[in-house]
PDB file of C-alpha atoms in Angstrom:
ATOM      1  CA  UNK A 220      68.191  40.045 -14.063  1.00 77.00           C
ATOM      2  CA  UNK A 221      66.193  42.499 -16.348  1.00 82.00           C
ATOM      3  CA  UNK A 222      68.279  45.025 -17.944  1.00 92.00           C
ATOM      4  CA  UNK A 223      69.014  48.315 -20.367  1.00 95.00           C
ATOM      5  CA  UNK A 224      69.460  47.401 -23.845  1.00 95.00           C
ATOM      6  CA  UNK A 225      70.707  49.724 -26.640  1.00 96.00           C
ATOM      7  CA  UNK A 226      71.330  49.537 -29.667  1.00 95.00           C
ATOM      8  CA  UNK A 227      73.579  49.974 -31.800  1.00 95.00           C
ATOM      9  CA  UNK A 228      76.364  49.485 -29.887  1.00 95.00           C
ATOM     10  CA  UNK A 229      78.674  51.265 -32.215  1.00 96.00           C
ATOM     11  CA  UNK A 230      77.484  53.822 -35.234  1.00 97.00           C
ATOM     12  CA  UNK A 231      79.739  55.948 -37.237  1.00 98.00           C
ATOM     13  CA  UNK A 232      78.122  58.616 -38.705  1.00 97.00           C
ATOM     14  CA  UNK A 233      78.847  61.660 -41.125  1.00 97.00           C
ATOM     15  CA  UNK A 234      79.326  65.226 -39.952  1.00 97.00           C
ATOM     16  CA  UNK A 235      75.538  66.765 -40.580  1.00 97.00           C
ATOM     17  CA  UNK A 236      73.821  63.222 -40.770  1.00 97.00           C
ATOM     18  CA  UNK A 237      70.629  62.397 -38.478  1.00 97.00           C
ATOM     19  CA  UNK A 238      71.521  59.523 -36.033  1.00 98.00           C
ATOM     20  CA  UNK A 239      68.865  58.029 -33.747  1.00 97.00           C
ATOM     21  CA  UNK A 240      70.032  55.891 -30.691  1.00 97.00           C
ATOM     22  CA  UNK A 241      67.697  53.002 -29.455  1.00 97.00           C
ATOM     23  CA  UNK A 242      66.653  51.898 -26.156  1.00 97.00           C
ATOM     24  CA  UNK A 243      65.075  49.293 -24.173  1.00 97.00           C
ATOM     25  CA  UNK A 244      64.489  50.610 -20.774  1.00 96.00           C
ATOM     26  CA  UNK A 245      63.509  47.913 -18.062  1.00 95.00           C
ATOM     27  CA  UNK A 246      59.569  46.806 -18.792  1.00 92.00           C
ATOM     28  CA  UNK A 247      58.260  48.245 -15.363  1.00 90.00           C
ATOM     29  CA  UNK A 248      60.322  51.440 -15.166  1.00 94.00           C
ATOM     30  CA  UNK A 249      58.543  54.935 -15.514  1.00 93.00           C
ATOM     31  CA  UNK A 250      61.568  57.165 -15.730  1.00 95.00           C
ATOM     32  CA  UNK A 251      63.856  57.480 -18.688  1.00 96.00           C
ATOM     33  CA  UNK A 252      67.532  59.150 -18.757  1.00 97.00           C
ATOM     34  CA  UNK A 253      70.085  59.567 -21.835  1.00 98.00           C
ATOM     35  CA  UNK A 254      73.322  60.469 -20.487  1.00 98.00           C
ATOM     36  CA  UNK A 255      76.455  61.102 -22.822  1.00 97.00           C
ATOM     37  CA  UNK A 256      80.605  60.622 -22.117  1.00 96.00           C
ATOM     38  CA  UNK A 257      83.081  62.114 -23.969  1.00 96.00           C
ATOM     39  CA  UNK A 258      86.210  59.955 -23.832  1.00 93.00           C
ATOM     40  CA  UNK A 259      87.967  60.983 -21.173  1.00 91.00           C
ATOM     41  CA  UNK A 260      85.427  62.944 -20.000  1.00 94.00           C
ATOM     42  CA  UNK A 261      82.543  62.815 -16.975  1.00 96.00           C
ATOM     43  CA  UNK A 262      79.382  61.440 -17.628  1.00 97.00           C
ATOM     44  CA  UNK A 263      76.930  63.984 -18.267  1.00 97.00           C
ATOM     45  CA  UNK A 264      73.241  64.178 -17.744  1.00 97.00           C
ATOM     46  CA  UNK A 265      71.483  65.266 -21.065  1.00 98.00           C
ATOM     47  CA  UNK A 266      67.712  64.609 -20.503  1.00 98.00           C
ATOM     48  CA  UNK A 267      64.973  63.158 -18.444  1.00 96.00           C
ATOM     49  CA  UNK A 268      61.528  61.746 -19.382  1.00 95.00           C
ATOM     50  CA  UNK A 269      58.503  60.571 -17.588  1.00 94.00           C
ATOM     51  CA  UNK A 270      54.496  60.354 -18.528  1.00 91.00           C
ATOM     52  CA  UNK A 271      55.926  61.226 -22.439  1.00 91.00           C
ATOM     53  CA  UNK A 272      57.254  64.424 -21.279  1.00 94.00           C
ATOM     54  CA  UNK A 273      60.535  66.050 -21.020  1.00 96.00           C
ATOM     55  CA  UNK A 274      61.562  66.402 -17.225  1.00 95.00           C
ATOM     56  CA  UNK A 275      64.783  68.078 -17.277  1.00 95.00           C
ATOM     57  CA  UNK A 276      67.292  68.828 -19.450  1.00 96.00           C
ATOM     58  CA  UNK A 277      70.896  69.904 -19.683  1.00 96.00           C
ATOM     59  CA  UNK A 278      72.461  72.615 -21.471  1.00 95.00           C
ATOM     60  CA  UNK A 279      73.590  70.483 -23.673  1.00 95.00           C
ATOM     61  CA  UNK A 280      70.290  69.189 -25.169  1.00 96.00           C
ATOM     62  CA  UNK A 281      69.979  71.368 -28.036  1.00 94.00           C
ATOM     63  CA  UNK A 282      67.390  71.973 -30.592  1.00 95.00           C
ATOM     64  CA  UNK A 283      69.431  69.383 -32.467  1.00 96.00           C
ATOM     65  CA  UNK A 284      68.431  66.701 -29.912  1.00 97.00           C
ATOM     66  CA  UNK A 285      65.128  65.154 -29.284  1.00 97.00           C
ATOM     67  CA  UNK A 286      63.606  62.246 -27.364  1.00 97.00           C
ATOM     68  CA  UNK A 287      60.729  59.934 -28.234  1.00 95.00           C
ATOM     69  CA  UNK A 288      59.031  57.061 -26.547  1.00 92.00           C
ATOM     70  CA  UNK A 289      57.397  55.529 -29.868  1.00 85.00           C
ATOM     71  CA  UNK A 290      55.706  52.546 -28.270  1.00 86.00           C
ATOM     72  CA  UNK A 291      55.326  50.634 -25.146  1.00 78.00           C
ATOM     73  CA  UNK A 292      58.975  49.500 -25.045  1.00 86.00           C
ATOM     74  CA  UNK A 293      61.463  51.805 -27.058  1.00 93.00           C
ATOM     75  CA  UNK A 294      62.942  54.891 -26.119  1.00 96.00           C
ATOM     76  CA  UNK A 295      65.128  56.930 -28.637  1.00 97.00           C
ATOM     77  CA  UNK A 296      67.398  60.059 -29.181  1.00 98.00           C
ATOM     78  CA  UNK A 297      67.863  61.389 -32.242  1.00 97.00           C
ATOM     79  CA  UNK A 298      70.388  63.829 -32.872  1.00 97.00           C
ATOM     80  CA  UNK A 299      69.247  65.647 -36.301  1.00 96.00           C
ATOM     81  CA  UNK A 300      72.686  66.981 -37.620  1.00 95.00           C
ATOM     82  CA  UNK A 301      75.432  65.442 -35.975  1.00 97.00           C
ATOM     83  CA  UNK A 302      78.869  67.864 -35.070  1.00 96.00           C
ATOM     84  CA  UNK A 303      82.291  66.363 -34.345  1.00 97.00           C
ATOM     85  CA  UNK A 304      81.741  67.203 -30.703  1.00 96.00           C
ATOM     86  CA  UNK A 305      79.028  65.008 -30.070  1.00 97.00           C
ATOM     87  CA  UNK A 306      81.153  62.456 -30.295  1.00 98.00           C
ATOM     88  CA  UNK A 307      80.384  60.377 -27.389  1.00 97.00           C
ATOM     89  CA  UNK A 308      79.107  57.089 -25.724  1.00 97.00           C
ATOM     90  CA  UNK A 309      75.703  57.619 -25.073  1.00 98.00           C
ATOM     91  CA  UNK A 310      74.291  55.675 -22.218  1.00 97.00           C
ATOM     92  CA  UNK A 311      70.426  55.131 -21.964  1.00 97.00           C
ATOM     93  CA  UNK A 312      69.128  54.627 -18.328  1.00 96.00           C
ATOM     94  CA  UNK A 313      65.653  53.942 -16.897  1.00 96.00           C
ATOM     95  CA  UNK A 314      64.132  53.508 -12.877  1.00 94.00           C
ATOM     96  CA  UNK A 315      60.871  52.662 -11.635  1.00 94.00           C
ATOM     97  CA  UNK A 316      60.425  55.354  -9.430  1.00 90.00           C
ATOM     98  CA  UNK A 317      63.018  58.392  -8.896  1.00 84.00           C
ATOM     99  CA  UNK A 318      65.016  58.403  -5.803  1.00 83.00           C
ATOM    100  CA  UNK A 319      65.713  54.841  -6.668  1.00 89.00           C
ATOM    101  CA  UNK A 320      69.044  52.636  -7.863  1.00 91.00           C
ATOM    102  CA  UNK A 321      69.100  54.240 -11.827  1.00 92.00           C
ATOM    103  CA  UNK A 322      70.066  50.876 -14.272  1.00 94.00           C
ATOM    104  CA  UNK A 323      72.501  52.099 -17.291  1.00 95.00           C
ATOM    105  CA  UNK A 324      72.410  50.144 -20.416  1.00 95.00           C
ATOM    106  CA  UNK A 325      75.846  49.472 -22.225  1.00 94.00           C
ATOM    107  CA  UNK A 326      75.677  52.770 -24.517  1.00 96.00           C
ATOM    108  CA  UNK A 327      76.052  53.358 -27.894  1.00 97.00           C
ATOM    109  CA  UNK A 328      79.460  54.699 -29.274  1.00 97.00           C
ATOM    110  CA  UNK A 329      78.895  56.995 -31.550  1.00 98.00           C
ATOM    111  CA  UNK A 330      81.617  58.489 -33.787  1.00 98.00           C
ATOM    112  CA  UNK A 331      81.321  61.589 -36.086  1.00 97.00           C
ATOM    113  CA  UNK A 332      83.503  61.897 -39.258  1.00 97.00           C
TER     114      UNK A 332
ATOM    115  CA  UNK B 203      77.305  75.352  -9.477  1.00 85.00           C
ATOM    116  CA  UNK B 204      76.451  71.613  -8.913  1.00 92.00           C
ATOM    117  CA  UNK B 205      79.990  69.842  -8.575  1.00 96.00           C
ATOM    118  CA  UNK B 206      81.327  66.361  -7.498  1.00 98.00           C
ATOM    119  CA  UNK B 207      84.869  65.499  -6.838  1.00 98.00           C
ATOM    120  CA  UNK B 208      86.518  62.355  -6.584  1.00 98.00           C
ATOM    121  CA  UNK B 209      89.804  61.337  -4.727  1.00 96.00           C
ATOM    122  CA  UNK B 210      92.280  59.532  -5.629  1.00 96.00           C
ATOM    123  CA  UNK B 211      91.854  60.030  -9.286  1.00 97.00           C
ATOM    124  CA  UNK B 212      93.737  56.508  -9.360  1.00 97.00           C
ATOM    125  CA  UNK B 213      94.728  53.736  -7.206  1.00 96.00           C
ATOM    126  CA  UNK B 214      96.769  50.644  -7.186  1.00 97.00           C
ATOM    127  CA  UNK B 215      96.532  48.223  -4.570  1.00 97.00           C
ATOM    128  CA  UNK B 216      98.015  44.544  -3.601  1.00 97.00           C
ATOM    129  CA  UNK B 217      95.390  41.883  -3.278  1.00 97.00           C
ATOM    130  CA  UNK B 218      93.307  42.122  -0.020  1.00 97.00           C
ATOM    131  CA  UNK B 219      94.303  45.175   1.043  1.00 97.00           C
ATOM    132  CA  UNK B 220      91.336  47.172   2.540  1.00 97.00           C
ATOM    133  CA  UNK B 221      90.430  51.022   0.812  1.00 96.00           C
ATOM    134  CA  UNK B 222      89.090  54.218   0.934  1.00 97.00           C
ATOM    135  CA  UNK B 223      87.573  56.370  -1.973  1.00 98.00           C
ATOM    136  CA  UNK B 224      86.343  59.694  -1.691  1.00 98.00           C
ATOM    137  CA  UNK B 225      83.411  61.587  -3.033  1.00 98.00           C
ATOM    138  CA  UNK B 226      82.684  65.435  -2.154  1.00 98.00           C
ATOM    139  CA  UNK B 227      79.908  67.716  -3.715  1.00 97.00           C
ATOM    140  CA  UNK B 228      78.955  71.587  -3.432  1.00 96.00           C
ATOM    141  CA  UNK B 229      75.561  71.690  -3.107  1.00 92.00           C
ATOM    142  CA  UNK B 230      73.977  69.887   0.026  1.00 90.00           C
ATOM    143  CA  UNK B 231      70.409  69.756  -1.343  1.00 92.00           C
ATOM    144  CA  UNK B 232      71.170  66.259  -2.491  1.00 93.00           C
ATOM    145  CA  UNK B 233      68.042  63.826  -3.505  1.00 92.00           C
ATOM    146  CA  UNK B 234      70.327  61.034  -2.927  1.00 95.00           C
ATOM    147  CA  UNK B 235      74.070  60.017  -3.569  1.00 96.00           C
ATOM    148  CA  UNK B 236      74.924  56.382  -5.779  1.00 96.00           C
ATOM    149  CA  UNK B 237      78.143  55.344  -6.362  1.00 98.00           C
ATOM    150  CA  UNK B 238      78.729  53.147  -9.951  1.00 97.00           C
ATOM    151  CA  UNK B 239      81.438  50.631 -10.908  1.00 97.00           C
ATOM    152  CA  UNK B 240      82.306  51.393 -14.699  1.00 95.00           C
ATOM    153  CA  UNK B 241      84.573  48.366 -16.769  1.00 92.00           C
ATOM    154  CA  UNK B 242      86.485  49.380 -19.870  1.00 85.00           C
ATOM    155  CA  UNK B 243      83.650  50.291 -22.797  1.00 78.00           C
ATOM    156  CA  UNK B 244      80.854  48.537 -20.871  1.00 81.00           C
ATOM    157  CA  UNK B 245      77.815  50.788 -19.017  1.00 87.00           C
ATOM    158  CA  UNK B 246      77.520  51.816 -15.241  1.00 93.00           C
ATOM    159  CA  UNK B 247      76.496  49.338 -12.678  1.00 94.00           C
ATOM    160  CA  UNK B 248      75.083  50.827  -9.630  1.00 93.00           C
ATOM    161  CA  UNK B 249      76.958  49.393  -6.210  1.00 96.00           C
ATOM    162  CA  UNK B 250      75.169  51.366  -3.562  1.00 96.00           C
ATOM    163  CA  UNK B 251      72.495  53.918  -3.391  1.00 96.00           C
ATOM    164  CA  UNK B 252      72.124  56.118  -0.147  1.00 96.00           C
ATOM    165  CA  UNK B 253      69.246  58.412   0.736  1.00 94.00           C
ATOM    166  CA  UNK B 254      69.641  61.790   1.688  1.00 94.00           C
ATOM    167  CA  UNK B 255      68.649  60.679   5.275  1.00 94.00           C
ATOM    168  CA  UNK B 256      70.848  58.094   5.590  1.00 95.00           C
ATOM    169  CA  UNK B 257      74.165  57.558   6.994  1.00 96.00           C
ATOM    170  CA  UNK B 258      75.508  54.428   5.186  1.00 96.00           C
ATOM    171  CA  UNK B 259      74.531  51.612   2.971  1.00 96.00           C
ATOM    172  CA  UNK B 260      76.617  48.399   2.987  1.00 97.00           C
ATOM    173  CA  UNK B 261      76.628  45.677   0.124  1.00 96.00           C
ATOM    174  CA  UNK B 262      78.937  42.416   0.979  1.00 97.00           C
ATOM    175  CA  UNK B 263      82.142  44.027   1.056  1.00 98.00           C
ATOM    176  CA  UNK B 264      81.446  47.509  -0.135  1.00 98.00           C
ATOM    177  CA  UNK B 265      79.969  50.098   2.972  1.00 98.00           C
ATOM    178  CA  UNK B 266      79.455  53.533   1.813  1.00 97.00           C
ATOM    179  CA  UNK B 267      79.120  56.481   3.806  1.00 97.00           C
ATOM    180  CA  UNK B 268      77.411  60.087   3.737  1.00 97.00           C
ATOM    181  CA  UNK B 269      77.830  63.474   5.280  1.00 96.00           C
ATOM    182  CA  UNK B 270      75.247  65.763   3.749  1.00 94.00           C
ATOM    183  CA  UNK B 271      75.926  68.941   6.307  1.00 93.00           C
ATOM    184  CA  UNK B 272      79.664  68.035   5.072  1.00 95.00           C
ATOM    185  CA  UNK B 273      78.929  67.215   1.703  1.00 96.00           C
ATOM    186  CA  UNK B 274      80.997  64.053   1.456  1.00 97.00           C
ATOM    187  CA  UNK B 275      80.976  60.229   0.748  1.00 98.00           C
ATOM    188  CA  UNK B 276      83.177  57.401   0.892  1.00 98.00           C
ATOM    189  CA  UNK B 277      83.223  53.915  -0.364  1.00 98.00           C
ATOM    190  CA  UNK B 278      85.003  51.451   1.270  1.00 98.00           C
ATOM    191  CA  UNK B 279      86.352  48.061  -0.036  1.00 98.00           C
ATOM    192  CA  UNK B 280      87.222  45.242   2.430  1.00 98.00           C
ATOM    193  CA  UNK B 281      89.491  42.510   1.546  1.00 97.00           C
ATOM    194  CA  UNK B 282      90.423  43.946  -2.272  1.00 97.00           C
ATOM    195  CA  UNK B 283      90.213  41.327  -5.038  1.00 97.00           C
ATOM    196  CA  UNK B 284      91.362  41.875  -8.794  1.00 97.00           C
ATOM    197  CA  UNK B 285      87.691  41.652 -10.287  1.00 96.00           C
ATOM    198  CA  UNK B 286      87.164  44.701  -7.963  1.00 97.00           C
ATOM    199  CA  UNK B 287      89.444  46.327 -10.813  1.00 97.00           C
ATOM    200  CA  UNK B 288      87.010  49.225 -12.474  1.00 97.00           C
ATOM    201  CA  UNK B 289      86.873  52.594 -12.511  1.00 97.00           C
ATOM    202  CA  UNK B 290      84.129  53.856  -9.171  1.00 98.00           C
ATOM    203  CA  UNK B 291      81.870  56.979  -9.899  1.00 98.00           C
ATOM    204  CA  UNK B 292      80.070  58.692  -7.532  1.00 98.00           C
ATOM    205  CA  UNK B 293      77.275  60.510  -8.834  1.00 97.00           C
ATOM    206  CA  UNK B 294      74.532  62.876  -6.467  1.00 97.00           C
ATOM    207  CA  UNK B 295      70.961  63.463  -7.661  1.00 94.00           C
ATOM    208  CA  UNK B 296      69.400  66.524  -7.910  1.00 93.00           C
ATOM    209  CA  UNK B 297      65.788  66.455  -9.049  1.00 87.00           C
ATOM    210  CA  UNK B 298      65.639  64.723 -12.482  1.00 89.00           C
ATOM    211  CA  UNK B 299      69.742  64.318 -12.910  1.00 94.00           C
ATOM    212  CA  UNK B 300      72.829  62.531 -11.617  1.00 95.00           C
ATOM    213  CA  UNK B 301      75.697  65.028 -11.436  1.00 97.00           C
ATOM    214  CA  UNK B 302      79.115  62.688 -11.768  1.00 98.00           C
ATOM    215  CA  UNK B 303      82.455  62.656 -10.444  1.00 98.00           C
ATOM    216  CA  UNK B 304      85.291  61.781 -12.725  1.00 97.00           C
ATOM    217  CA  UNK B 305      86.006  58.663 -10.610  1.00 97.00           C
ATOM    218  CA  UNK B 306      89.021  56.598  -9.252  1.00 98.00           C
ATOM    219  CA  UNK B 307      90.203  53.942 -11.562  1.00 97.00           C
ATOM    220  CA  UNK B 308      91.279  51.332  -9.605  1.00 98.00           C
ATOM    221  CA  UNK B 309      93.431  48.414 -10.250  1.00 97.00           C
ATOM    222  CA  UNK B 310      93.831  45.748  -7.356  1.00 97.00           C
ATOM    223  CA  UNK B 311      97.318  43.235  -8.279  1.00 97.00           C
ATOM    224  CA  UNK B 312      97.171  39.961  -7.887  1.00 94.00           C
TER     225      UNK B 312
END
């Protein structure tokens, strides 16, 4: 079954240090999601992408957070300087149309020192 | 303010024992509601996805049910095994966004 891959699946970073998280969304799927969880925390929606364009985004998606769909396959977030707070797994997801089942890749943990 | 509740926050349940969990959300002008199965430090699998117009949506032994005018959901197990042991999230879309629960970790004994 096709499905979500990111990468890395850990990255510890410094506190001010650019971090970009990877994705592979599912080769036929339109509509691109990063979503983050603080431990302990719910899983919260930070942006949406479709036709190379920002759909929505959450408060939370700051100035300090970008998306980019470089080629054909990738999909990325880059966070430019990192806080302690955005300490988080980060979980990529993708669907071929909206209003439809949204596939979740495993997420990248991502710990600020 | 978008919000989704979950209850229980946890359950633990002998082997084949049938159960209930419970989703509720404030705002009615729902896209669609899907409910997840997380495992420790692994990503969200979606179970069940039900349309706004829709009542229910059953999977093998999973049935889910929604009340828009209410604004509720349930999932319901049959027959409860241990690999059903995961924490469930129901999430709701709204436009371009899935607004989660905190979910109901559940732990089924063998």
């Amino acid at each position: 079954e096709p499905e979500v891959t990111q990468t890395p699946s850990h990255q510890v970073t410094q506190m001010g240090q650019e971090v970009i998280l990877r994705c592979v969304p599912i080769s036929n799927h339109l509509y691109f999601y990063w979503y983050r969880q603080i431990l302990g925390q719910k899983v919260e929606f930070l942006v949406s992408f479709y036709n190379n364009e920002i759909s929505e985004k959450s408060e939370i998606f700051d100035d300090q957070f970008s998306v980019e769909r470089p080629d054909g396959s990738n999909f990325t977030l880059k966070i430019r300087s990192t806080k302690l707070e955005d300490s988080a797994m980060y979980f990529c997801a993708s669907a071929r149309q909206p209003n439809e089942k949204l596939f979740f890749g495993s997420g990248t943990q991502l710990s600020v020192l | 303010k978008q919000e989704v509740t979950q209850i229980p926050a946890a359950l633990s349940v002998p082997e084949g024992e049938n159960l209930v969990l419970n989703c509720s959300f404030t705002d009615s002008a729902i896209y669609n509601l899907q409910w997840f199965r997380q495992d420790p430090g692994k990503g969200l699998t979606s179970l069940l996805l039900i349309q706004s117009s829709q009542r229910e949506q059953t999977s093998g032994r999973l049935n889910a049910s929604l009340d828009k005018s209410s604004g509720r959901s349930t999932l319901y197990i049959a027959a409860s095994q241990p690999g059903d042991s995961a924490t469930y999230l129901c999430a709701v879309e709204y436009g371009n966004k899935l607004v989660f629960g905190a979910g109901t970790i559940l732990r089924v004994k063998s």
